[in-house]
Amino acid sequence: MPRLTGGEAVVAQLEREGVDVAFGIPGVHTLDVYDPLLDSDIDHVTTRHEQGAGFMADGYARTTGRIGVALVITGPGLTNAATPIGQAYSDSSPLLVVSSQNETNEDGRGKGYLHELKDQQGAMESIAAYSEQVTRVADVPEAISDAVEYLRTRRPRPVHVQIPTDVLAREERVELAAPVGEPSPDPVDETRLAAAVDRLAEADRPLLVVGGGASGAADAVRRLVDAAGVPVVSTVAGKGVVPADHPLALGATTGREPVAEFVESRDLAIAIGTELSPREFESVDLPETLVQIDIDYRTLGKTYPTEVGIVADAAAAVPELADRVESRGVEFGDDQREAVADLRARIELGPDDRDGRHRILAALRAALDDDAVVVNDMTKVSYAASSEFPVREPDTFLFPRGFGTLGFGPPAAFGAAVGSPDTQVVGLVGDGGFLFTVQALATAVKHDLAVPIVVVNDDCYGVLEEIQARDYDGRIVGTDIENPEFVPLARAFGAAAERVDADAVETELPAALEAAFARDRPTVVEIPVDF
């Protein structure tokens, strides 16, 4: 067995697990992890804030399907990453956060040691899937391996591993763990699969509901939809599992009243890879006959009573389900396509319903490749995009849906570009959210990331201002903000920047995006608006 320090063991085991990039900022408590990175094949992306490290690792994970790794220091480094950890938990993103901790004999003493947190592991336990402290160098590889196994075999929520600084520095004989590799899926319950097909065959008005957990089974989901002729709605995370232009696709439109009524009129729903969160279905009553397929048994029946529950990864279950449906000849005919076509016509926005947000989205969609990745923030245009922006491929529409944090968009877009360098990636953010993580531009400049960040600027926290005006008799407080000049600010970071006229967005935005993708650095595209 080789003699390794704890820091060397972290890097060596990450390498064994196939990790090729890590995001973070070196600190005095993590230098024993950073030094061995110099001799490693792992690329390190230095961020300008640990929040950016977490969001970049998350964006990398969502677009590549691989584990996103963030390296952060004890105390403030970890609490800075807490918001990305919470977002990754809410959206089921495979994020591995490795942090230092105070020396073993300092932990929990409350004496005011550097970076000391009252209960660092307890803080992380409250927001991550789990948090583990390693107390021996020999246990470091297994702790990393266990985290990777968890992220690859269960609902991929963030995992935290913390290692005291004395363990990171200490050298011992260490046996590295065997790499986890890609796990073989557990066998799918044949009886429950048969029951699901029976329910589908007995239905008159079936419906498919797909979430982000179905993205790895997109081909099989599309085969199931085509074979049976079943209408399909999606969650925001499930956009693109079935292409928006498919004749049976209704997209992420359950918030629209006609679609909610359509869903409620169905006599069977098959939900794949979704928690059926109130964020998506709070105004919708699903049919009493519900088949639910999810990798996490705790999801089944949590929000709606489940008649047939199948605990399985969608990538394993849906191909078998599609095979059975095809072999049995379950099919619902052209009347379902006609019903979807009629409903799509009813919910299509007319000229009077379209405003500047929809013009921006239409220009953006027309300018991008089908597989381009659009990374959203919490802003008016993105809210409209959640239902109105057509998506044709899975994992190409990233949205901080559940936790709902500002500032996700720019760094997550840069992380996505690190993981998918040959794919168009664009960030979509408001002026408020942009200033949460604007420093991520420095990282994108350093790493030559040709990512346009579209900043829709209304010089206020517009959504909150609208709510105050509507619900508080027009009493407005705290929402009027004074922004810097975004174009010179971006250029000060070394990024390119330009303004697009909202009245000419159909021509100016595509031109700005084309120029941005041709550069070797990020571009801030500011669109001043008044809506």
XYZ file of C-alpha atoms in Angstrom, residues 192-375:
184
model
C -45.660 -4.142 -10.916
C -44.619 -3.555 -14.519
C -47.375 -5.919 -15.620
C -49.841 -4.071 -13.392
C -48.807 -0.750 -14.946
C -49.431 -2.110 -18.455
C -52.794 -3.498 -17.303
C -53.836 -0.083 -15.996
C -52.793 1.526 -19.266
C -54.701 -1.033 -21.325
C -57.812 -0.486 -19.218
C -57.708 3.313 -19.523
C -59.682 5.437 -21.944
C -57.924 8.772 -21.414
C -54.323 8.152 -20.270
C -51.634 10.732 -19.580
C -47.857 10.555 -19.201
C -46.096 12.928 -16.769
C -42.307 13.141 -17.147
C -39.821 14.806 -14.818
C -36.086 15.339 -14.720
C -35.574 11.766 -13.568
C -36.792 10.606 -16.980
C -34.029 12.390 -18.913
C -31.803 9.303 -18.978
C -34.670 7.337 -20.491
C -35.673 9.898 -23.123
C -35.469 7.494 -26.064
C -37.618 4.911 -24.291
C -40.130 7.561 -23.173
C -40.485 8.751 -26.758
C -40.947 5.160 -27.917
C -43.657 4.656 -25.302
C -45.441 7.846 -26.338
C -45.306 6.897 -30.019
C -46.344 3.275 -29.478
C -49.322 3.992 -27.248
C -50.277 7.423 -28.524
C -50.383 8.861 -25.000
C -50.426 12.639 -24.378
C -47.549 13.853 -22.230
C -46.958 16.790 -19.906
C -43.639 17.531 -18.259
C -42.224 19.282 -15.266
C -39.787 22.114 -15.923
C -36.894 19.711 -15.260
C -38.449 17.260 -17.723
C -38.592 19.692 -20.630
C -37.112 18.108 -23.742
C -37.558 14.478 -22.658
C -40.269 14.551 -25.304
C -39.550 17.262 -27.915
C -41.758 20.327 -27.671
C -42.895 19.894 -31.276
C -44.020 16.272 -30.804
C -47.745 16.037 -31.692
C -48.551 14.533 -28.280
C -46.473 16.939 -26.170
C -47.996 19.641 -23.985
C -44.757 20.703 -22.324
C -44.494 22.175 -18.830
C -47.880 23.882 -18.946
C -49.778 22.460 -15.977
C -50.088 26.010 -14.621
C -52.376 26.930 -17.521
C -56.052 26.442 -16.691
C -57.033 24.560 -19.889
C -54.150 22.121 -19.356
C -55.048 21.645 -15.686
C -58.615 20.832 -16.753
C -57.300 18.400 -19.359
C -55.118 16.652 -16.774
C -58.054 16.374 -14.387
C -60.191 14.839 -17.139
C -57.778 11.915 -17.590
C -58.574 8.539 -16.040
C -54.930 7.381 -15.686
C -51.580 9.101 -15.185
C -48.169 7.443 -15.412
C -45.598 9.653 -13.672
C -41.933 8.977 -14.478
C -39.015 10.477 -12.579
C -40.916 13.254 -10.808
C -41.845 14.034 -7.225
C -45.063 15.672 -8.489
C -44.033 18.737 -6.527
C -46.574 21.396 -5.553
C -44.380 23.822 -7.511
C -45.646 22.055 -10.632
C -48.999 20.596 -9.624
C -50.408 22.771 -6.831
C -53.464 23.714 -8.911
C -53.907 20.306 -10.558
C -55.725 17.173 -9.406
C -54.160 14.102 -10.973
C -56.367 11.088 -11.793
C -57.134 8.676 -8.966
C -55.433 5.906 -10.930
C -51.774 6.865 -10.692
C -48.781 4.766 -11.713
C -45.526 6.221 -10.411
C -41.988 5.218 -11.398
C -39.178 6.727 -9.354
C -35.725 5.762 -8.118
C -36.607 6.929 -4.584
C -39.208 4.819 -2.769
C -40.009 7.785 -0.510
C -41.407 9.658 -3.502
C -44.118 7.104 -4.214
C -47.445 8.335 -2.875
C -45.841 11.317 -1.131
C -47.873 13.962 -2.954
C -50.664 11.948 -4.593
C -51.940 8.456 -3.693
C -50.198 5.911 -5.908
C -52.069 2.831 -7.124
C -49.034 1.168 -8.702
C -45.598 2.212 -7.482
C -42.410 1.040 -9.165
C -39.104 1.767 -7.413
C -36.596 1.899 -10.247
C -34.373 4.155 -12.276
C -36.372 5.329 -15.273
C -33.503 4.233 -17.528
C -34.135 0.640 -16.420
C -37.933 0.648 -16.093
C -39.187 2.632 -19.077
C -37.560 0.504 -21.827
C -39.198 -2.572 -20.304
C -42.503 -0.755 -20.000
C -42.303 0.364 -23.639
C -41.470 -3.196 -24.744
C -44.530 -4.574 -22.969
C -46.808 -1.879 -24.335
C -45.580 -2.509 -27.877
C -45.865 -6.288 -27.632
C -49.364 -6.042 -26.180
C -50.457 -3.565 -28.825
C -51.830 -0.953 -26.430
C -52.675 2.092 -28.539
C -55.112 4.984 -28.205
C -55.536 6.236 -31.753
C -55.631 9.594 -33.445
C -58.233 11.061 -31.104
C -55.503 11.695 -28.502
C -53.398 13.592 -31.021
C -56.453 15.601 -32.006
C -57.188 16.402 -28.361
C -53.617 17.623 -27.841
C -53.688 19.670 -31.053
C -56.934 21.316 -29.957
C -55.545 22.061 -26.500
C -52.311 23.487 -27.885
C -54.336 25.798 -30.090
C -56.316 26.955 -27.058
C -53.261 27.778 -24.953
C -51.188 29.322 -27.731
C -50.576 32.944 -26.925
C -52.175 35.423 -29.269
C -50.664 38.766 -30.278
C -52.351 40.543 -27.363
C -50.904 38.033 -24.884
C -47.308 38.345 -26.032
C -45.092 40.974 -24.479
C -41.393 41.774 -24.514
C -40.535 38.603 -22.617
C -41.969 36.419 -25.362
C -40.214 38.390 -28.086
C -36.883 37.814 -26.313
C -37.610 34.097 -25.938
C -38.647 33.715 -29.578
C -35.483 35.462 -30.756
C -33.373 33.331 -28.415
C -34.910 30.054 -29.596
C -34.508 30.991 -33.261
C -30.814 31.786 -32.742
C -29.819 28.566 -30.961
C -29.080 24.994 -31.973
C -31.627 22.347 -30.988
C -29.258 20.968 -28.338
C -28.153 24.343 -26.975
C -28.204 24.592 -23.179
C -30.214 27.479 -21.721
C -29.396 28.175 -18.070
